[in-house]
CSV table of C-alpha atoms in Angstrom, one decimal:
chain,number,residue,atom,x,y,z
Q,1,MET,CA,-52.3,81.9,-143.6
Q,2,LEU,CA,-52.8,80.2,-146.9
Q,3,PHE,CA,-53.4,83.8,-148.4
Q,4,ASP,CA,-51.4,86.7,-149.0
Q,5,LYS,CA,-48.1,85.5,-149.3
Q,6,PHE,CA,-47.1,88.7,-151.2
Q,7,GLY,CA,-49.7,90.8,-150.1
Q,8,ASN,CA,-51.8,89.9,-153.1
Q,9,GLY,CA,-54.6,87.9,-151.2
Q,10,SER,CA,-57.2,89.7,-152.5
Q,11,ASN,CA,-56.2,88.9,-156.0
Q,12,GLU,CA,-55.8,85.4,-155.2
Q,13,LEU,CA,-59.0,84.6,-153.8
Q,14,TYR,CA,-60.5,86.2,-157.2
Q,15,GLU,CA,-58.1,83.8,-159.0
Q,16,LEU,CA,-59.6,81.1,-156.5
Q,17,THR,CA,-63.3,81.4,-156.6
Q,18,GLY,CA,-64.0,84.0,-158.7
Q,19,LEU,CA,-66.2,85.3,-155.9
Q,20,PHE,CA,-64.3,88.3,-154.2
Q,21,TYR,CA,-63.2,91.1,-156.0
Q,22,SER,CA,-59.8,91.7,-156.6
Q,23,SER,CA,-60.0,95.5,-155.3
Q,24,ASN,CA,-61.3,94.3,-152.2
Q,25,ASN,CA,-59.1,95.3,-149.2
Q,26,PHE,CA,-57.8,91.5,-148.2
Q,27,ASN,CA,-57.6,92.9,-144.4
Q,28,THR,CA,-61.6,93.0,-144.3
Q,29,ILE,CA,-61.6,89.2,-144.8
Q,30,ALA,CA,-58.6,88.1,-143.2
Q,31,ALA,CA,-60.5,87.4,-140.0
Q,32,GLU,CA,-62.8,85.1,-141.6
Q,33,ILE,CA,-60.3,83.8,-142.8
Q,34,SER,CA,-58.6,82.4,-139.8
Q,35,ALA,CA,-62.6,81.5,-138.5
Q,36,ALA,CA,-62.7,79.0,-141.8
Q,37,THR,CA,-58.8,77.6,-141.6
Q,38,ASP,CA,-60.0,76.1,-138.0
Q,39,THR,CA,-63.5,75.1,-139.0
Q,40,VAL,CA,-62.2,73.4,-141.9
Q,41,ALA,CA,-59.1,71.7,-139.8
Q,42,SER,CA,-62.1,70.5,-137.4
Q,43,ILE,CA,-63.7,68.4,-140.7
Q,44,VAL,CA,-60.6,66.9,-142.2
Q,45,GLY,CA,-57.9,66.9,-139.4
Q,46,ARG,CA,-55.0,69.7,-139.0
Q,47,ASP,CA,-52.1,67.7,-140.5
Q,48,ILE,CA,-53.3,68.4,-143.5
Q,49,ILE,CA,-53.5,71.9,-143.3
Q,50,THR,CA,-50.7,72.6,-141.6
Q,51,ALA,CA,-48.8,70.5,-144.2
Q,52,ALA,CA,-50.4,73.2,-147.1
Q,53,GLU,CA,-49.5,76.2,-144.7
Q,54,ASP,CA,-45.9,75.0,-145.2
Q,55,SER,CA,-46.1,74.1,-148.7
Q,56,TYR,CA,-47.4,77.6,-149.5
Q,57,ASP,CA,-44.6,79.2,-147.7
Q,58,SER,CA,-41.9,77.1,-149.2
Q,59,ALA,CA,-39.8,78.4,-152.4
Q,60,SER,CA,-41.4,75.5,-154.5
Q,61,PRO,CA,-44.9,75.1,-153.3
Q,62,ASP,CA,-47.5,72.2,-154.0
Q,63,MET,CA,-50.2,73.9,-155.6
Q,64,LYS,CA,-51.9,71.3,-155.8
Q,65,LEU,CA,-51.8,70.6,-152.3
Q,66,VAL,CA,-52.5,74.4,-151.1
Q,67,ASP,CA,-55.4,74.9,-153.9
Q,68,ALA,CA,-57.5,71.6,-152.3
Q,69,VAL,CA,-57.1,72.7,-149.0
Q,70,ARG,CA,-57.7,76.3,-149.8
Q,71,LEU,CA,-60.9,76.6,-151.4
Q,72,PRO,CA,-62.9,75.4,-149.2
Q,73,ILE,CA,-61.7,78.0,-146.3
Q,74,ALA,CA,-61.9,80.5,-149.1
Q,75,CYS,CA,-65.7,79.2,-149.9
Q,76,LEU,CA,-66.5,79.6,-146.3
Q,77,ALA,CA,-64.8,83.2,-145.7
Q,78,ILE,CA,-66.4,84.4,-148.7
Q,79,ARG,CA,-69.8,83.5,-147.5
Q,80,ASN,CA,-69.7,84.4,-143.7
Q,81,TRP,CA,-68.1,87.6,-145.0
Q,82,ALA,CA,-70.6,88.5,-147.6
Q,83,LYS,CA,-73.8,88.2,-144.8
Q,84,GLN,CA,-72.0,91.6,-142.7
Q,85,ASN,CA,-71.3,93.0,-146.1
Q,86,LEU,CA,-75.4,94.2,-146.6
Q,87,ILE,CA,-74.4,97.4,-143.9
Q,88,SER,CA,-71.7,99.0,-142.9
Q,89,HIS,CA,-70.6,99.2,-138.9
Q,90,GLU,CA,-69.9,103.1,-138.8
Q,91,ASP,CA,-69.6,105.5,-135.7
Q,92,THR,CA,-72.8,106.9,-136.4
Q,93,GLY,CA,-74.5,103.7,-136.3
Q,94,ARG,CA,-75.3,101.2,-139.4
Q,95,LYS,CA,-75.2,102.9,-142.7
Q,96,MET,CA,-76.9,101.2,-146.1
Q,97,LYS,CA,-75.1,102.6,-148.7
Q,98,VAL,CA,-76.5,102.2,-152.5
Q,99,GLU,CA,-74.7,104.0,-155.3
Q,100,GLU,CA,-76.1,105.2,-158.8
Q,101,GLY,CA,-77.8,102.6,-160.8
Q,102,GLU,CA,-77.3,100.1,-158.5
Q,103,LYS,CA,-80.0,97.9,-156.2
Q,104,MET,CA,-80.3,96.2,-153.0
Q,105,PRO,CA,-80.9,92.8,-153.8
Q,106,PHE,CA,-84.2,91.6,-152.8
Q,107,GLU,CA,-84.3,89.1,-149.4
Q,108,TRP,CA,-85.0,85.4,-151.2
Q,109,MET,CA,-82.3,86.9,-154.0
Q,110,ILE,CA,-79.8,87.5,-150.6
Q,111,ASP,CA,-81.0,83.7,-149.1
Q,112,ARG,CA,-80.6,82.1,-152.5
Q,113,ASP,CA,-77.2,83.5,-153.1
Q,114,ASP,CA,-75.9,82.9,-149.0
Q,115,ARG,CA,-77.2,78.7,-150.4
Q,116,GLU,CA,-75.1,78.8,-154.0
Q,117,LEU,CA,-72.2,79.8,-151.4
Q,118,GLN,CA,-73.2,77.0,-148.9
Q,119,GLU,CA,-73.1,74.7,-151.9
Q,120,LYS,CA,-70.1,75.7,-153.5
Q,121,TYR,CA,-68.4,75.6,-149.7
Q,122,TYR,CA,-70.0,72.0,-149.4
Q,123,ARG,CA,-68.3,70.9,-153.0
Q,124,ALA,CA,-64.9,72.3,-152.2
Q,125,LEU,CA,-64.9,70.3,-149.2
Q,126,ASP,CA,-65.7,67.0,-151.4
Q,127,GLY,CA,-62.7,67.4,-153.8
Q,128,LEU,CA,-60.5,68.5,-150.2
Q,129,TRP,CA,-61.9,64.8,-149.2
Q,130,ARG,CA,-61.1,63.4,-152.6
Q,131,TYR,CA,-57.2,64.3,-151.9
Q,132,ILE,CA,-57.0,63.0,-148.9
Q,133,ASP,CA,-58.4,59.9,-150.1
Q,134,SER,CA,-56.2,59.1,-153.2
Q,135,ASP,CA,-53.4,59.3,-151.0
Q,136,LYS,CA,-53.9,57.2,-147.3
Q,137,ASP,CA,-50.4,56.8,-147.0
Q,138,THR,CA,-50.1,60.0,-146.5
Q,139,TRP,CA,-52.8,61.2,-144.5
Q,140,GLY,CA,-53.7,58.3,-142.9
Q,141,THR,CA,-57.5,58.0,-141.8
Q,142,SER,CA,-59.4,58.7,-139.0
Q,143,LEU,CA,-60.1,56.0,-136.0
Q,144,ALA,CA,-64.0,56.3,-137.1
Q,145,GLU,CA,-63.2,55.1,-140.3
Q,146,ASN,CA,-60.9,52.5,-139.6
Q,147,GLU,CA,-63.7,50.8,-137.1
Q,148,SER,CA,-66.4,51.3,-139.9
Q,149,LEU,CA,-68.3,48.6,-141.7
Q,150,ILE,CA,-69.0,51.8,-144.3
Q,151,GLN,CA,-65.9,51.9,-146.1
Q,152,THR,CA,-66.7,53.7,-149.1
Q,153,VAL,CA,-69.7,55.8,-150.7
Q,154,ASP,CA,-70.8,52.9,-152.7
Q,155,GLU,CA,-71.9,51.0,-149.8
Q,156,LEU,CA,-73.7,54.1,-148.3
Q,157,GLU,CA,-75.4,55.2,-151.6
Q,158,LYS,CA,-77.0,51.3,-151.9
Q,159,VAL,CA,-79.1,52.2,-148.8
Q,160,PHE,CA,-79.1,56.1,-149.2
Q,161,PRO,CA,-78.3,58.0,-152.3
Q,162,ILE,CA,-75.7,61.0,-151.1
Q,163,ASP,CA,-75.0,62.2,-155.3
Q,164,GLY,CA,-71.1,60.9,-154.5
Q,165,SER,CA,-70.5,63.6,-151.9
Q,166,LEU,CA,-67.9,62.4,-149.4
Q,167,TYR,CA,-68.4,65.3,-147.0
Q,168,THR,CA,-71.4,63.3,-146.2
Q,169,PHE,CA,-69.8,60.4,-146.0
Q,170,HIS,CA,-67.0,61.3,-143.5
Q,171,LEU,CA,-69.8,63.5,-141.6
Q,172,LEU,CA,-71.8,60.2,-140.8
Q,173,LEU,CA,-69.1,58.1,-140.1
Q,174,PRO,CA,-69.2,58.7,-136.3
Q,175,LEU,CA,-73.0,57.5,-136.1
Q,176,PHE,CA,-71.9,54.4,-138.2
Q,177,VAL,CA,-69.6,53.7,-135.4
Q,178,GLU,CA,-71.8,54.4,-132.6
Q,179,VAL,CA,-74.6,52.7,-133.9
Q,180,GLN,CA,-72.4,49.4,-134.2
Q,181,ARG,CA,-71.4,50.0,-130.9
Q,182,THR,CA,-74.6,50.9,-129.5
Q,183,LYS,CA,-77.0,48.8,-130.8
Q,184,LEU,CA,-75.5,46.3,-133.5
Q,185,GLU,CA,-73.2,44.3,-131.5
Q,186,ARG,CA,-76.2,43.7,-128.8
Q,187,PHE,CA,-77.7,41.1,-131.2
Q,188,LEU,CA,-74.9,39.8,-133.2
Q,189,ARG,CA,-74.3,37.3,-131.1
Q,190,ALA,CA,-70.7,35.2,-131.4
Q,191,VAL,CA,-70.5,36.8,-134.5
Q,192,SER,CA,-67.6,39.8,-133.7
Q,193,LEU,CA,-67.3,42.9,-136.5
Q,194,SER,CA,-64.0,42.1,-137.5
Q,195,GLU,CA,-65.8,38.2,-139.4
Q,196,ILE,CA,-68.1,40.5,-141.2
Q,197,ARG,CA,-65.3,43.1,-142.3
Q,198,SER,CA,-63.2,39.6,-143.4
Q,199,ASN,CA,-66.8,38.6,-145.7
Q,200,PRO,CA,-67.9,41.9,-147.0
Q,201,ASP,CA,-69.5,40.0,-149.9
Q,202,SER,CA,-72.0,38.1,-147.5
Q,203,ALA,CA,-75.6,38.5,-146.9
Q,204,LEU,CA,-75.0,38.9,-143.5
Q,205,ALA,CA,-72.2,41.9,-144.2
Q,206,TYR,CA,-74.8,43.9,-146.4
Q,207,ASN,CA,-78.0,44.0,-144.2
Q,208,ALA,CA,-75.6,44.9,-140.9
Q,209,ARG,CA,-74.5,47.9,-143.5
Q,210,ARG,CA,-77.8,48.6,-143.6
Q,211,TYR,CA,-79.3,48.8,-141.0
Q,212,VAL,CA,-76.4,50.6,-139.6
Q,213,ILE,CA,-76.7,52.5,-142.2
Q,214,LEU,CA,-80.3,53.3,-141.7
Q,215,GLU,CA,-79.9,53.7,-137.9
Q,216,ALA,CA,-77.5,56.5,-138.3
Q,217,LEU,CA,-79.5,58.5,-140.5
Q,218,ALA,CA,-82.5,58.7,-137.8
Q,219,LEU,CA,-79.6,59.6,-135.4
Q,220,ALA,CA,-78.8,62.4,-138.2
Q,221,VAL,CA,-82.3,63.6,-138.1
Q,222,ARG,CA,-82.6,64.1,-134.3
Q,223,ARG,CA,-79.6,65.2,-133.6
Q,224,TRP,CA,-78.7,67.9,-136.5
Q,225,SER,CA,-80.1,70.5,-138.4
Q,226,LEU,CA,-80.7,69.9,-142.3
Q,227,SER,CA,-78.2,73.0,-143.1
Q,228,VAL,CA,-75.5,70.8,-142.5
Q,229,PHE,CA,-75.8,68.6,-145.3
Q,230,PRO,CA,-75.7,69.2,-149.1
Q,231,MET,CA,-79.4,70.4,-150.5
Q,232,MET,CA,-79.7,67.1,-153.2
Q,233,VAL,CA,-79.3,65.3,-149.6
Q,234,ALA,CA,-81.3,67.6,-147.3
Q,235,ARG,CA,-84.1,66.6,-149.9
Q,236,ARG,CA,-84.5,63.8,-148.8
Q,237,PHE,CA,-85.3,63.6,-145.4
Q,238,ALA,CA,-87.9,66.0,-145.7
Q,239,PRO,CA,-90.8,66.7,-148.6
Q,240,SER,CA,-90.8,70.8,-148.2
Q,241,TYR,CA,-87.1,71.0,-148.1
Q,242,GLN,CA,-86.9,72.3,-151.3
Q,243,GLY,CA,-88.2,75.1,-153.6
Q,244,ASN,CA,-88.7,77.8,-152.1
Q,245,ASN,CA,-88.8,76.1,-149.1
Q,246,GLU,CA,-85.3,74.7,-148.8
Q,247,PHE,CA,-84.2,77.2,-145.5
Q,248,SER,CA,-87.8,76.3,-143.5
Q,249,LYS,CA,-87.6,74.0,-141.0
Q,250,ALA,CA,-88.8,70.8,-141.4
Q,251,THR,CA,-92.0,70.1,-139.3
Q,252,LEU,CA,-92.4,68.1,-137.0
Q,253,GLN,CA,-94.7,65.9,-138.5
Q,254,GLU,CA,-92.6,65.5,-141.2
Q,255,ILE,CA,-89.3,64.5,-138.9
Q,256,LYS,CA,-92.2,62.2,-137.2
Q,257,TRP,CA,-92.9,60.3,-140.5
Q,258,TYR,CA,-89.4,60.1,-141.9
Q,259,LEU,CA,-87.8,58.9,-138.5
Q,260,GLU,CA,-91.3,56.6,-138.6
Q,261,ASN,CA,-89.9,55.2,-141.9
Q,262,ILE,CA,-86.6,54.4,-141.3
Q,263,ALA,CA,-87.2,52.5,-138.4
Q,264,ASP,CA,-89.7,50.2,-140.1
Q,265,ASP,CA,-86.4,49.7,-142.5
Q,266,ALA,CA,-84.1,49.3,-139.9
Q,267,SER,CA,-86.5,46.8,-138.0
Q,268,VAL,CA,-86.6,44.8,-141.3
Q,269,ALA,CA,-82.7,44.7,-141.6
Q,270,LYS,CA,-82.7,43.8,-137.9
Q,271,GLU,CA,-85.0,41.4,-139.0
Q,272,ASP,CA,-82.8,39.7,-142.4
Q,273,ILE,CA,-79.2,40.4,-139.8
Q,274,GLN,CA,-81.2,37.7,-137.4
Q,275,SER,CA,-82.4,35.7,-140.3
Q,276,CYS,CA,-78.5,35.5,-141.5
Q,277,LEU,CA,-77.1,34.8,-138.0
Q,278,GLY,CA,-79.3,31.8,-137.4
Q,279,GLU,CA,-78.1,30.0,-141.0
Q,280,ASN,CA,-74.6,30.5,-139.8
Q,281,GLU,CA,-74.7,29.6,-136.4
Q,282,GLY,CA,-77.7,26.2,-137.1
Q,283,GLY,CA,-80.1,27.8,-135.3
Q,284,TRP,CA,-83.6,28.3,-136.4
Q,285,GLY,CA,-81.9,28.1,-140.0
Q,286,LYS,CA,-80.6,24.9,-139.5
Q,287,VAL,CA,-83.9,23.3,-137.8
Q,288,LYS,CA,-85.9,21.0,-139.9
Q,289,LEU,CA,-89.4,22.0,-139.2
Q,290,ILE,CA,-90.8,19.1,-141.5
Q,291,PRO,CA,-88.6,16.0,-140.5
Q,292,ASP,CA,-87.0,13.4,-143.0
Q,293,ASN,CA,-89.8,10.5,-144.0
Q,294,ASP,CA,-90.0,7.8,-146.6
Q,295,PRO,CA,-92.8,7.7,-148.8
Q,296,ARG,CA,-93.1,3.9,-148.1
Q,297,ASN,CA,-94.2,3.9,-144.4
Q,298,LYS,CA,-98.0,3.9,-144.0
Q,299,PHE,CA,-97.5,3.0,-140.1
Q,300,PHE,CA,-100.5,4.6,-138.1
Q,301,SER,CA,-102.1,4.3,-135.0
Q,302,CYS,CA,-105.9,4.8,-133.7
């Protein structure tokens, strides 16, 4: 475990996040720390978690590595712990204790606090991905990242803004690869994905990336809940996903509206790809619709 090395885990959590009182009993959150560690490991890989744990237990820990890994784990654990801490579970049933001078928060306050804890968790994941991406030689790259036509957040944001969220970028990577395999490769004709990667600044490469991103976003809306995205990204999927409605489900009408719009954009991107393929392969882009003619040619027949 990445906390409580010297029996002061609660204080470590407080110094790292400012959200967990040092006076709290660490044992009450230890199980959530373990569960959150497994969740973060499933997102970024077990290798960096193991490296951070080994460093934490060593005589001279690399605290930059340790804290980069610990912060999203701590934020997720505290969020889950807080949800269970509104009432106590005793042998005589569930109890709610309110000390003198204190009040229970309204439901909307709890919802907003849950949202802010979730956003802090996503920001912490961004920081961890930033740390990983800064040293690819050590941590390597995933199979999806190696295969994807979209290699950077900047390339994604030219089509769909994500407020620089590395977490969102890595979340979408497997969908990019799926679209490439199941849709894009079917109409690329003789052009391979490796050829497109070798000339990333070409019009064909740009339109291929645009098509893949749009189709991947459509898949994400069909398959996933909006809650898996940071708030500023989720708001772009549904008009009502803002204000006091950010935790409301997007309506079927909104989802249909979004999918129809993105399908139209993807169709345009596909046409642009086909236009580029025609120019590159001697297809319709090379056909002379009007033949060469000499203006002195005045011959005609009746």
